Amino acid sequence: METYGCQMNVSDGELMAGILAAEGYELVGRPEDADVVLVNTCAIREHAEQRVLGRVAQLNGLKTGRPGLVLGVTGCMAQRMGETLLRDAPYVDLVMGPDSYRSLPESLERLGAQAGDRGTDGDSRRARRARGDRRGQLTVLDLHPAENYAGLEQRRADGPTAWVPIQRGCDHRCTFCIVPYVRGPEKNRAAGEILSEVEGLAGRGVSEVTLLGQTVNSYHWEGVSFASLLRSVARVPGIRRVRFTSPHPSDVTPELVEAMAEEPAVCEHLHLPAQSGNDRTLRRMLRRYTVDDFMGKVEMVREAIPGVALSTDIIVAFPGESDAEFRDTLELMRAVRFDEAYTYKYSRRDGTPAARLPSTDFVPAAEAQARLEELIEVARGIQAEINQSEVGRSEEVLIERPGRREGQVVGKTRRNKVVAFDGCASRVGEYALVGLERTTGATFAGTETSSAATAVRA
Ligand code: 5AD
């Protein structure tokens, strides 16, 4: 299984691994060792799709001498391209969208059957394809408006952190975004099921969970709001850190901010996608807030949670965005001073409302690139200033993995900052107090100032 794209996709990969494990499949580390290769894809921008098409073509090379190998493309790009994908990449056997993973074992079985005796019938398969006969291929693209994968559990790699999906799909219609069309409407998971999953994770040594949803804070289930779910998750014994992503600014309510401020386990970090700093552009993006509204949310969060780290997503060169409107976005960046910004050039996605805007509205590529570069420079400058000012602090770090250098480990602070320091790889999963000594601008290097034992909070 190879996964591209967002955290939700990573989590979907874990879901598929869980579904297949229940049928006796096993994950292998290299595609060369697999009988089935699934490429789990993203459709958010054209660039993401091109990367995947290149990779899938490369994986097709594995079929030489191993005609029984099943090559599947799953996820958002599979849903978006559907049959077109089979035309562009005729060696793909399975195209499956994000609402169809329950039928994955059955689909693989059908492909095996259709392939004849797998492993020996490659020539006739190829011959069938040469005749344009698609019997050996399968597309499963139904969107199920109620599919929340109740009763199924992810198969996760061991480690101290875990993604916990609480919601799938999206009810917003931001005009640039493909997600509602490839993941369907918002589908929430039962609060009780989420809580027992988190309890199970805590029992297996997970101490940090990240709740996932496309607009995670619009979650609701039979009277349980996102804020109250967050509180319950934060109180599960053994859970020391809770994060969530991605929230929509419109659903950042006083109730949610209060829960964040009051629950010690909820981390002091909020991802708040602004997308633009200009009211006309925000309106045309159908974001449902103004710059003033957004600033109001920032203020509310900062007042309730002193020192909270804020991150954001920004799109430049949305169709029709003027240079002056782009400068409003730079202004927003300087006004808010985000700890981190994920920056994108608008990418036209067929089927979305923005893709149907008059062609004269589309910002020329060179102009879009120039705006992106200017935005990145501003965002990085601010990030470096903020991080520089944090050098000298002592921070609690959850050790997540061994570092690149032998004898080094890497982890994150509660405010989501990456820190590398000297430590033994066997300490992954422990908490340490680390003095921040240097920053590259984006990440930190430090030295442990106290043992895990003293860093442990009650
Ligand atoms: N073009 C560029 N960026 C996009 N995003 C979503 N759709 C597009 C698009 N068509 C960005 C948004 C979103 C992030 C996950 O990806 O900023 O928050």
Short mmCIF file of N, CA and C in Angstrom, two decimals, residues 223-380:
data_model
loop_
_atom_site.label_atom_id
_atom_site.label_comp_id
_atom_site.label_asym_id
_atom_site.label_seq_id
_atom_site.Cartn_x
_atom_site.Cartn_y
_atom_site.Cartn_z
N GLY A 223 -26.71 14.72 19.29
CA GLY A 223 -26.62 15.68 20.39
C GLY A 223 -25.21 15.85 20.94
N VAL A 224 -24.26 15.05 20.48
CA VAL A 224 -22.87 15.23 20.91
C VAL A 224 -22.18 16.19 19.93
N SER A 225 -21.75 17.34 20.44
CA SER A 225 -21.07 18.31 19.58
C SER A 225 -19.59 17.94 19.48
N PHE A 226 -18.89 18.61 18.56
CA PHE A 226 -17.46 18.35 18.47
C PHE A 226 -16.76 18.71 19.78
N ALA A 227 -17.14 19.85 20.36
CA ALA A 227 -16.50 20.28 21.61
C ALA A 227 -16.66 19.22 22.70
N SER A 228 -17.85 18.63 22.79
CA SER A 228 -18.04 17.65 23.88
C SER A 228 -17.33 16.34 23.56
N LEU A 229 -17.27 15.96 22.29
CA LEU A 229 -16.49 14.78 21.92
C LEU A 229 -15.02 15.00 22.27
N LEU A 230 -14.54 16.20 21.95
CA LEU A 230 -13.14 16.53 22.22
C LEU A 230 -12.84 16.39 23.72
N ARG A 231 -13.77 16.90 24.53
CA ARG A 231 -13.58 16.78 25.99
C ARG A 231 -13.52 15.33 26.43
N SER A 232 -14.43 14.52 25.88
CA SER A 232 -14.45 13.11 26.29
C SER A 232 -13.17 12.40 25.87
N VAL A 233 -12.71 12.66 24.66
CA VAL A 233 -11.49 12.02 24.19
C VAL A 233 -10.31 12.45 25.06
N ALA A 234 -10.30 13.73 25.41
CA ALA A 234 -9.19 14.27 26.22
C ALA A 234 -9.14 13.64 27.60
N ARG A 235 -10.27 13.07 28.04
CA ARG A 235 -10.32 12.51 29.40
C ARG A 235 -10.11 11.01 29.43
N VAL A 236 -9.85 10.41 28.28
CA VAL A 236 -9.60 8.96 28.26
C VAL A 236 -8.27 8.70 28.98
N PRO A 237 -8.28 7.82 30.00
CA PRO A 237 -7.04 7.57 30.74
C PRO A 237 -5.94 7.08 29.79
N GLY A 238 -4.75 7.66 29.95
CA GLY A 238 -3.63 7.26 29.11
C GLY A 238 -3.41 8.20 27.92
N ILE A 239 -4.44 8.97 27.58
CA ILE A 239 -4.29 9.93 26.48
C ILE A 239 -3.76 11.24 27.05
N ARG A 240 -2.55 11.59 26.63
CA ARG A 240 -1.94 12.82 27.15
C ARG A 240 -2.03 13.99 26.20
N ARG A 241 -2.24 13.68 24.92
CA ARG A 241 -2.31 14.75 23.93
C ARG A 241 -3.43 14.46 22.94
N VAL A 242 -4.23 15.49 22.65
CA VAL A 242 -5.26 15.38 21.63
C VAL A 242 -5.09 16.53 20.65
N ARG A 243 -5.12 16.19 19.37
CA ARG A 243 -5.12 17.20 18.31
C ARG A 243 -6.31 16.92 17.41
N PHE A 244 -6.63 17.85 16.51
CA PHE A 244 -7.67 17.59 15.53
C PHE A 244 -7.38 18.39 14.27
N THR A 245 -7.79 17.84 13.11
CA THR A 245 -7.58 18.52 11.85
C THR A 245 -8.51 17.95 10.80
N SER A 246 -8.98 18.79 9.84
CA SER A 246 -8.84 20.23 9.76
C SER A 246 -10.14 20.91 10.14
N PRO A 247 -10.09 21.88 10.99
CA PRO A 247 -11.32 22.59 11.32
C PRO A 247 -11.67 23.65 10.27
N HIS A 248 -12.94 24.00 10.18
CA HIS A 248 -13.37 25.13 9.36
C HIS A 248 -13.52 26.33 10.30
N PRO A 249 -13.00 27.49 9.92
CA PRO A 249 -13.05 28.64 10.82
C PRO A 249 -14.47 28.97 11.30
N SER A 250 -15.46 28.76 10.40
CA SER A 250 -16.82 29.11 10.79
C SER A 250 -17.32 28.30 11.98
N ASP A 251 -16.81 27.10 12.15
CA ASP A 251 -17.24 26.27 13.27
C ASP A 251 -16.28 26.31 14.46
N VAL A 252 -15.42 27.30 14.48
CA VAL A 252 -14.62 27.54 15.69
C VAL A 252 -15.49 28.39 16.61
N THR A 253 -16.16 27.72 17.53
CA THR A 253 -17.15 28.36 18.39
C THR A 253 -16.57 28.62 19.78
N PRO A 254 -17.19 29.52 20.55
CA PRO A 254 -16.73 29.72 21.93
C PRO A 254 -16.73 28.40 22.71
N GLU A 255 -17.71 27.54 22.47
CA GLU A 255 -17.78 26.25 23.17
C GLU A 255 -16.52 25.41 22.86
N LEU A 256 -16.10 25.42 21.60
CA LEU A 256 -14.92 24.64 21.22
C LEU A 256 -13.66 25.24 21.84
N VAL A 257 -13.53 26.55 21.77
CA VAL A 257 -12.34 27.21 22.29
C VAL A 257 -12.24 26.99 23.81
N GLU A 258 -13.39 27.01 24.47
CA GLU A 258 -13.43 26.74 25.91
C GLU A 258 -12.93 25.32 26.21
N ALA A 259 -13.40 24.36 25.42
CA ALA A 259 -12.96 22.97 25.63
C ALA A 259 -11.46 22.86 25.43
N MET A 260 -10.95 23.53 24.40
CA MET A 260 -9.51 23.50 24.14
C MET A 260 -8.74 24.09 25.31
N ALA A 261 -9.26 25.19 25.83
CA ALA A 261 -8.55 25.89 26.91
C ALA A 261 -8.61 25.11 28.22
N GLU A 262 -9.71 24.41 28.44
CA GLU A 262 -9.92 23.78 29.75
C GLU A 262 -9.38 22.37 29.87
N GLU A 263 -9.32 21.65 28.74
CA GLU A 263 -8.88 20.26 28.81
C GLU A 263 -7.36 20.21 28.70
N PRO A 264 -6.68 19.78 29.75
CA PRO A 264 -5.22 19.80 29.72
C PRO A 264 -4.62 18.97 28.58
N ALA A 265 -5.33 17.94 28.14
CA ALA A 265 -4.73 17.08 27.10
C ALA A 265 -4.82 17.70 25.71
N VAL A 266 -5.73 18.64 25.51
CA VAL A 266 -5.85 19.23 24.16
C VAL A 266 -4.67 20.17 23.91
N CYS A 267 -3.94 19.91 22.85
CA CYS A 267 -2.70 20.65 22.58
C CYS A 267 -2.98 22.10 22.20
N GLU A 268 -1.97 22.93 22.48
CA GLU A 268 -2.09 24.37 22.22
C GLU A 268 -1.70 24.66 20.78
N HIS A 269 -2.45 24.08 19.89
CA HIS A 269 -2.19 24.29 18.46
C HIS A 269 -3.51 24.22 17.72
N LEU A 270 -3.71 25.15 16.80
CA LEU A 270 -4.93 25.14 15.99
C LEU A 270 -4.57 25.42 14.54
N HIS A 271 -5.04 24.53 13.67
CA HIS A 271 -4.89 24.76 12.23
C HIS A 271 -6.14 25.50 11.78
N LEU A 272 -5.95 26.67 11.22
CA LEU A 272 -7.09 27.51 10.87
C LEU A 272 -6.93 27.98 9.42
N PRO A 273 -7.47 27.20 8.48
CA PRO A 273 -7.25 27.51 7.06
C PRO A 273 -7.96 28.82 6.66
N ALA A 274 -7.16 29.82 6.30
CA ALA A 274 -7.73 31.12 5.93
C ALA A 274 -8.08 31.14 4.44
N GLN A 275 -7.25 30.54 3.62
CA GLN A 275 -7.36 30.46 2.15
C GLN A 275 -7.07 31.79 1.47
N SER A 276 -7.58 32.92 2.03
CA SER A 276 -7.31 34.22 1.42
C SER A 276 -7.50 35.28 2.49
N GLY A 277 -6.91 36.45 2.24
CA GLY A 277 -7.08 37.57 3.16
C GLY A 277 -7.90 38.70 2.55
N ASN A 278 -8.70 38.33 1.55
CA ASN A 278 -9.49 39.35 0.85
C ASN A 278 -10.96 38.95 0.84
N ASP A 279 -11.83 39.89 1.22
CA ASP A 279 -13.25 39.56 1.37
C ASP A 279 -13.92 39.13 0.07
N ARG A 280 -13.59 39.83 -1.02
CA ARG A 280 -14.25 39.46 -2.29
C ARG A 280 -13.82 38.04 -2.70
N THR A 281 -12.54 37.74 -2.54
CA THR A 281 -12.06 36.40 -2.90
C THR A 281 -12.68 35.35 -1.98
N LEU A 282 -12.74 35.64 -0.69
CA LEU A 282 -13.35 34.68 0.25
C LEU A 282 -14.80 34.41 -0.14
N ARG A 283 -15.50 35.47 -0.55
CA ARG A 283 -16.90 35.31 -0.96
C ARG A 283 -16.97 34.42 -2.20
N ARG A 284 -16.09 34.68 -3.15
CA ARG A 284 -16.11 33.91 -4.40
C ARG A 284 -15.62 32.48 -4.17
N MET A 285 -14.85 32.28 -3.12
CA MET A 285 -14.46 30.91 -2.75
C MET A 285 -15.57 30.20 -1.98
N LEU A 286 -16.60 30.95 -1.60
CA LEU A 286 -17.70 30.46 -0.77
C LEU A 286 -17.19 29.92 0.57
N ARG A 287 -16.34 30.72 1.22
CA ARG A 287 -15.77 30.29 2.49
C ARG A 287 -16.69 30.61 3.68
N ARG A 288 -17.66 31.48 3.47
CA ARG A 288 -18.66 31.80 4.49
C ARG A 288 -18.11 32.56 5.69
N TYR A 289 -16.97 33.26 5.54
CA TYR A 289 -16.53 34.20 6.57
C TYR A 289 -15.82 35.36 5.88
N THR A 290 -15.71 36.47 6.60
CA THR A 290 -14.96 37.63 6.10
C THR A 290 -13.61 37.66 6.82
N VAL A 291 -12.73 38.55 6.37
CA VAL A 291 -11.44 38.71 7.03
C VAL A 291 -11.67 39.11 8.49
N ASP A 292 -12.64 39.99 8.71
CA ASP A 292 -12.96 40.40 10.09
C ASP A 292 -13.40 39.21 10.95
N ASP A 293 -14.28 38.38 10.39
CA ASP A 293 -14.73 37.18 11.12
C ASP A 293 -13.52 36.34 11.49
N PHE A 294 -12.64 36.15 10.51
CA PHE A 294 -11.48 35.29 10.73
C PHE A 294 -10.59 35.85 11.84
N MET A 295 -10.35 37.18 11.76
CA MET A 295 -9.52 37.82 12.79
C MET A 295 -10.18 37.69 14.17
N GLY A 296 -11.50 37.72 14.17
CA GLY A 296 -12.23 37.56 15.42
C GLY A 296 -11.98 36.17 16.03
N LYS A 297 -11.95 35.16 15.16
CA LYS A 297 -11.68 33.80 15.65
C LYS A 297 -10.26 33.71 16.22
N VAL A 298 -9.33 34.31 15.50
CA VAL A 298 -7.93 34.28 15.94
C VAL A 298 -7.82 34.93 17.33
N GLU A 299 -8.49 36.04 17.47
CA GLU A 299 -8.45 36.76 18.74
C GLU A 299 -9.04 35.93 19.87
N MET A 300 -10.19 35.32 19.59
CA MET A 300 -10.87 34.51 20.60
C MET A 300 -9.95 33.36 21.06
N VAL A 301 -9.32 32.71 20.08
CA VAL A 301 -8.46 31.57 20.41
C VAL A 301 -7.24 32.02 21.21
N ARG A 302 -6.63 33.13 20.79
CA ARG A 302 -5.41 33.60 21.46
C ARG A 302 -5.70 34.10 22.87
N GLU A 303 -6.88 34.66 23.04
CA GLU A 303 -7.24 35.15 24.36
C GLU A 303 -7.44 33.99 25.34
N ALA A 304 -8.08 32.94 24.85
CA ALA A 304 -8.41 31.81 25.73
C ALA A 304 -7.21 30.88 25.95
N ILE A 305 -6.33 30.80 24.95
CA ILE A 305 -5.20 29.85 25.03
C ILE A 305 -3.90 30.62 24.78
N PRO A 306 -3.34 31.18 25.83
CA PRO A 306 -2.15 32.01 25.65
C PRO A 306 -1.02 31.20 25.00
N GLY A 307 -0.37 31.79 24.01
CA GLY A 307 0.76 31.13 23.36
C GLY A 307 0.37 30.07 22.36
N VAL A 308 -0.93 29.95 22.07
CA VAL A 308 -1.37 28.92 21.12
C VAL A 308 -0.64 29.09 19.78
N ALA A 309 -0.24 27.97 19.19
CA ALA A 309 0.38 28.02 17.86
C ALA A 309 -0.72 27.92 16.82
N LEU A 310 -0.61 28.75 15.78
CA LEU A 310 -1.61 28.74 14.71
C LEU A 310 -0.96 28.39 13.39
N SER A 311 -1.62 27.52 12.63
CA SER A 311 -1.16 27.24 11.27
C SER A 311 -2.32 27.48 10.32
N THR A 312 -2.01 27.54 9.02
CA THR A 312 -3.07 27.87 8.06
C THR A 312 -2.78 27.28 6.69
N ASP A 313 -3.81 27.31 5.83
CA ASP A 313 -3.67 26.99 4.41
C ASP A 313 -4.04 28.25 3.62
N ILE A 314 -3.26 28.53 2.58
CA ILE A 314 -3.53 29.69 1.74
C ILE A 314 -3.46 29.27 0.27
N ILE A 315 -4.43 29.74 -0.51
CA ILE A 315 -4.39 29.54 -1.96
C ILE A 315 -4.14 30.89 -2.62
N VAL A 316 -3.13 30.95 -3.49
CA VAL A 316 -2.93 32.18 -4.27
C VAL A 316 -3.43 31.96 -5.69
N ALA A 317 -3.76 33.08 -6.34
CA ALA A 317 -4.17 33.07 -7.75
C ALA A 317 -5.46 32.29 -7.98
N PHE A 318 -6.37 32.38 -7.02
CA PHE A 318 -7.73 31.90 -7.29
C PHE A 318 -8.24 32.70 -8.49
N PRO A 319 -9.00 32.07 -9.40
CA PRO A 319 -9.43 32.80 -10.61
C PRO A 319 -10.07 34.14 -10.26
N GLY A 320 -9.59 35.18 -10.91
CA GLY A 320 -10.14 36.50 -10.67
C GLY A 320 -9.44 37.27 -9.57
N GLU A 321 -8.51 36.65 -8.87
CA GLU A 321 -7.80 37.36 -7.79
C GLU A 321 -6.87 38.40 -8.42
N SER A 322 -7.06 39.67 -8.03
CA SER A 322 -6.20 40.73 -8.55
C SER A 322 -4.93 40.80 -7.71
N ASP A 323 -3.97 41.55 -8.21
CA ASP A 323 -2.74 41.71 -7.45
C ASP A 323 -3.03 42.38 -6.10
N ALA A 324 -3.91 43.37 -6.11
CA ALA A 324 -4.24 44.07 -4.87
C ALA A 324 -4.90 43.09 -3.88
N GLU A 325 -5.74 42.20 -4.40
CA GLU A 325 -6.41 41.22 -3.52
C GLU A 325 -5.39 40.23 -2.95
N PHE A 326 -4.43 39.86 -3.78
CA PHE A 326 -3.35 39.01 -3.27
C PHE A 326 -2.60 39.71 -2.14
N ARG A 327 -2.36 41.03 -2.31
CA ARG A 327 -1.64 41.79 -1.26
C ARG A 327 -2.43 41.80 0.05
N ASP A 328 -3.74 41.72 -0.04
CA ASP A 328 -4.55 41.61 1.19
C ASP A 328 -4.21 40.31 1.94
N THR A 329 -3.91 39.26 1.18
CA THR A 329 -3.52 38.00 1.82
C THR A 329 -2.19 38.16 2.55
N LEU A 330 -1.24 38.87 1.91
CA LEU A 330 0.04 39.12 2.59
C LEU A 330 -0.21 39.91 3.88
N GLU A 331 -1.14 40.84 3.79
CA GLU A 331 -1.49 41.66 4.95
C GLU A 331 -2.03 40.79 6.09
N LEU A 332 -2.90 39.85 5.72
CA LEU A 332 -3.45 38.93 6.73
C LEU A 332 -2.32 38.13 7.39
N MET A 333 -1.38 37.68 6.58
CA MET A 333 -0.26 36.90 7.11
C MET A 333 0.51 37.72 8.15
N ARG A 334 0.73 38.99 7.82
CA ARG A 334 1.49 39.85 8.73
C ARG A 334 0.67 40.19 9.96
N ALA A 335 -0.64 40.27 9.80
CA ALA A 335 -1.50 40.62 10.93
C ALA A 335 -1.61 39.45 11.90
N VAL A 336 -1.76 38.22 11.37
CA VAL A 336 -1.96 37.07 12.26
C VAL A 336 -0.63 36.52 12.76
N ARG A 337 0.36 36.45 11.89
CA ARG A 337 1.65 35.83 12.19
C ARG A 337 1.45 34.34 12.57
N PHE A 338 1.20 33.53 11.55
CA PHE A 338 1.02 32.09 11.74
C PHE A 338 2.37 31.43 12.04
N ASP A 339 2.33 30.42 12.89
CA ASP A 339 3.54 29.63 13.16
C ASP A 339 3.93 28.80 11.95
N GLU A 340 2.93 28.47 11.11
CA GLU A 340 3.21 27.66 9.93
C GLU A 340 2.13 27.91 8.90
N ALA A 341 2.53 27.98 7.63
CA ALA A 341 1.55 28.18 6.57
C ALA A 341 1.81 27.19 5.44
N TYR A 342 0.75 26.50 5.03
CA TYR A 342 0.82 25.62 3.86
C TYR A 342 0.26 26.42 2.70
N THR A 343 1.10 26.62 1.68
CA THR A 343 0.74 27.57 0.63
C THR A 343 0.60 26.86 -0.71
N TYR A 344 -0.42 27.24 -1.46
CA TYR A 344 -0.70 26.56 -2.72
C TYR A 344 -1.05 27.55 -3.82
N LYS A 345 -0.69 27.18 -5.05
CA LYS A 345 -1.22 27.88 -6.22
C LYS A 345 -2.55 27.25 -6.54
N TYR A 346 -3.53 28.05 -6.88
CA TYR A 346 -4.82 27.50 -7.29
C TYR A 346 -4.60 26.48 -8.41
N SER A 347 -5.27 25.35 -8.28
CA SER A 347 -5.20 24.31 -9.31
C SER A 347 -6.62 24.03 -9.77
N ARG A 348 -6.84 24.14 -11.06
CA ARG A 348 -8.18 23.99 -11.60
C ARG A 348 -8.64 22.54 -11.53
N ARG A 349 -9.77 22.31 -10.89
CA ARG A 349 -10.32 20.96 -10.75
C ARG A 349 -11.66 20.86 -11.48
N ASP A 350 -11.71 20.11 -12.57
CA ASP A 350 -12.96 19.96 -13.33
C ASP A 350 -14.08 19.50 -12.41
N GLY A 351 -15.25 20.07 -12.62
CA GLY A 351 -16.39 19.66 -11.81
C GLY A 351 -16.66 20.60 -10.64
N THR A 352 -15.65 21.43 -10.29
CA THR A 352 -15.86 22.39 -9.21
C THR A 352 -16.39 23.70 -9.80
N PRO A 353 -17.12 24.49 -9.01
CA PRO A 353 -17.67 25.75 -9.54
C PRO A 353 -16.59 26.70 -10.08
N ALA A 354 -15.45 26.79 -9.41
CA ALA A 354 -14.43 27.75 -9.85
C ALA A 354 -13.88 27.39 -11.22
N ALA A 355 -13.90 26.11 -11.56
CA ALA A 355 -13.37 25.67 -12.86
C ALA A 355 -14.22 26.21 -14.00
N ARG A 356 -15.47 26.62 -13.67
CA ARG A 356 -16.37 27.12 -14.72
C ARG A 356 -16.33 28.64 -14.85
N LEU A 357 -15.46 29.30 -14.09
CA LEU A 357 -15.33 30.76 -14.22
C LEU A 357 -14.76 31.08 -15.60
N PRO A 358 -15.04 32.31 -16.11
CA PRO A 358 -14.57 32.67 -17.45
C PRO A 358 -13.06 32.50 -17.58
N SER A 359 -12.62 32.03 -18.71
CA SER A 359 -11.19 31.70 -18.88
C SER A 359 -10.32 32.95 -18.68
N THR A 360 -10.89 34.12 -18.96
CA THR A 360 -10.11 35.36 -18.78
C THR A 360 -9.79 35.61 -17.30
N ASP A 361 -10.53 34.95 -16.39
CA ASP A 361 -10.28 35.12 -14.95
C ASP A 361 -9.03 34.37 -14.48
N PHE A 362 -8.63 33.35 -15.23
CA PHE A 362 -7.53 32.51 -14.73
C PHE A 362 -6.22 33.27 -14.75
N VAL A 363 -5.53 33.24 -13.63
CA VAL A 363 -4.29 34.01 -13.47
C VAL A 363 -3.18 33.30 -14.24
N PRO A 364 -2.43 34.04 -15.08
CA PRO A 364 -1.35 33.40 -15.84
C PRO A 364 -0.36 32.69 -14.91
N ALA A 365 0.20 31.58 -15.41
CA ALA A 365 1.05 30.72 -14.58
C ALA A 365 2.21 31.49 -13.94
N ALA A 366 2.84 32.36 -14.71
CA ALA A 366 4.01 33.07 -14.19
C ALA A 366 3.61 34.00 -13.04
N GLU A 367 2.46 34.63 -13.20
CA GLU A 367 1.95 35.53 -12.16
C GLU A 367 1.62 34.73 -10.89
N ALA A 368 0.96 33.59 -11.09
CA ALA A 368 0.61 32.73 -9.95
C ALA A 368 1.87 32.29 -9.21
N GLN A 369 2.88 31.90 -9.97
CA GLN A 369 4.14 31.46 -9.38
C GLN A 369 4.79 32.59 -8.59
N ALA A 370 4.77 33.79 -9.15
CA ALA A 370 5.38 34.94 -8.47
C ALA A 370 4.66 35.22 -7.15
N ARG A 371 3.32 35.12 -7.17
CA ARG A 371 2.56 35.34 -5.93
C ARG A 371 2.90 34.28 -4.89
N LEU A 372 2.99 33.05 -5.34
CA LEU A 372 3.31 31.96 -4.40
C LEU A 372 4.66 32.21 -3.74
N GLU A 373 5.63 32.59 -4.57
CA GLU A 373 6.98 32.79 -4.03
C GLU A 373 7.00 33.94 -3.03
N GLU A 374 6.27 34.99 -3.35
CA GLU A 374 6.24 36.13 -2.44
C GLU A 374 5.56 35.74 -1.12
N LEU A 375 4.49 34.99 -1.23
CA LEU A 375 3.78 34.54 -0.03
C LEU A 375 4.68 33.65 0.83
N ILE A 376 5.38 32.72 0.18
CA ILE A 376 6.24 31.80 0.92
C ILE A 376 7.32 32.58 1.66
N GLU A 377 7.87 33.58 0.99
CA GLU A 377 8.92 34.36 1.62
C GLU A 377 8.40 35.06 2.89
N VAL A 378 7.22 35.65 2.77
CA VAL A 378 6.64 36.32 3.93
C VAL A 378 6.35 35.32 5.04
N ALA A 379 5.73 34.20 4.66
CA ALA A 379 5.33 33.19 5.66
C ALA A 379 6.55 32.61 6.37
N ARG A 380 7.59 32.29 5.59
CA ARG A 380 8.80 31.71 6.18
C ARG A 380 9.51 32.70 7.08
#
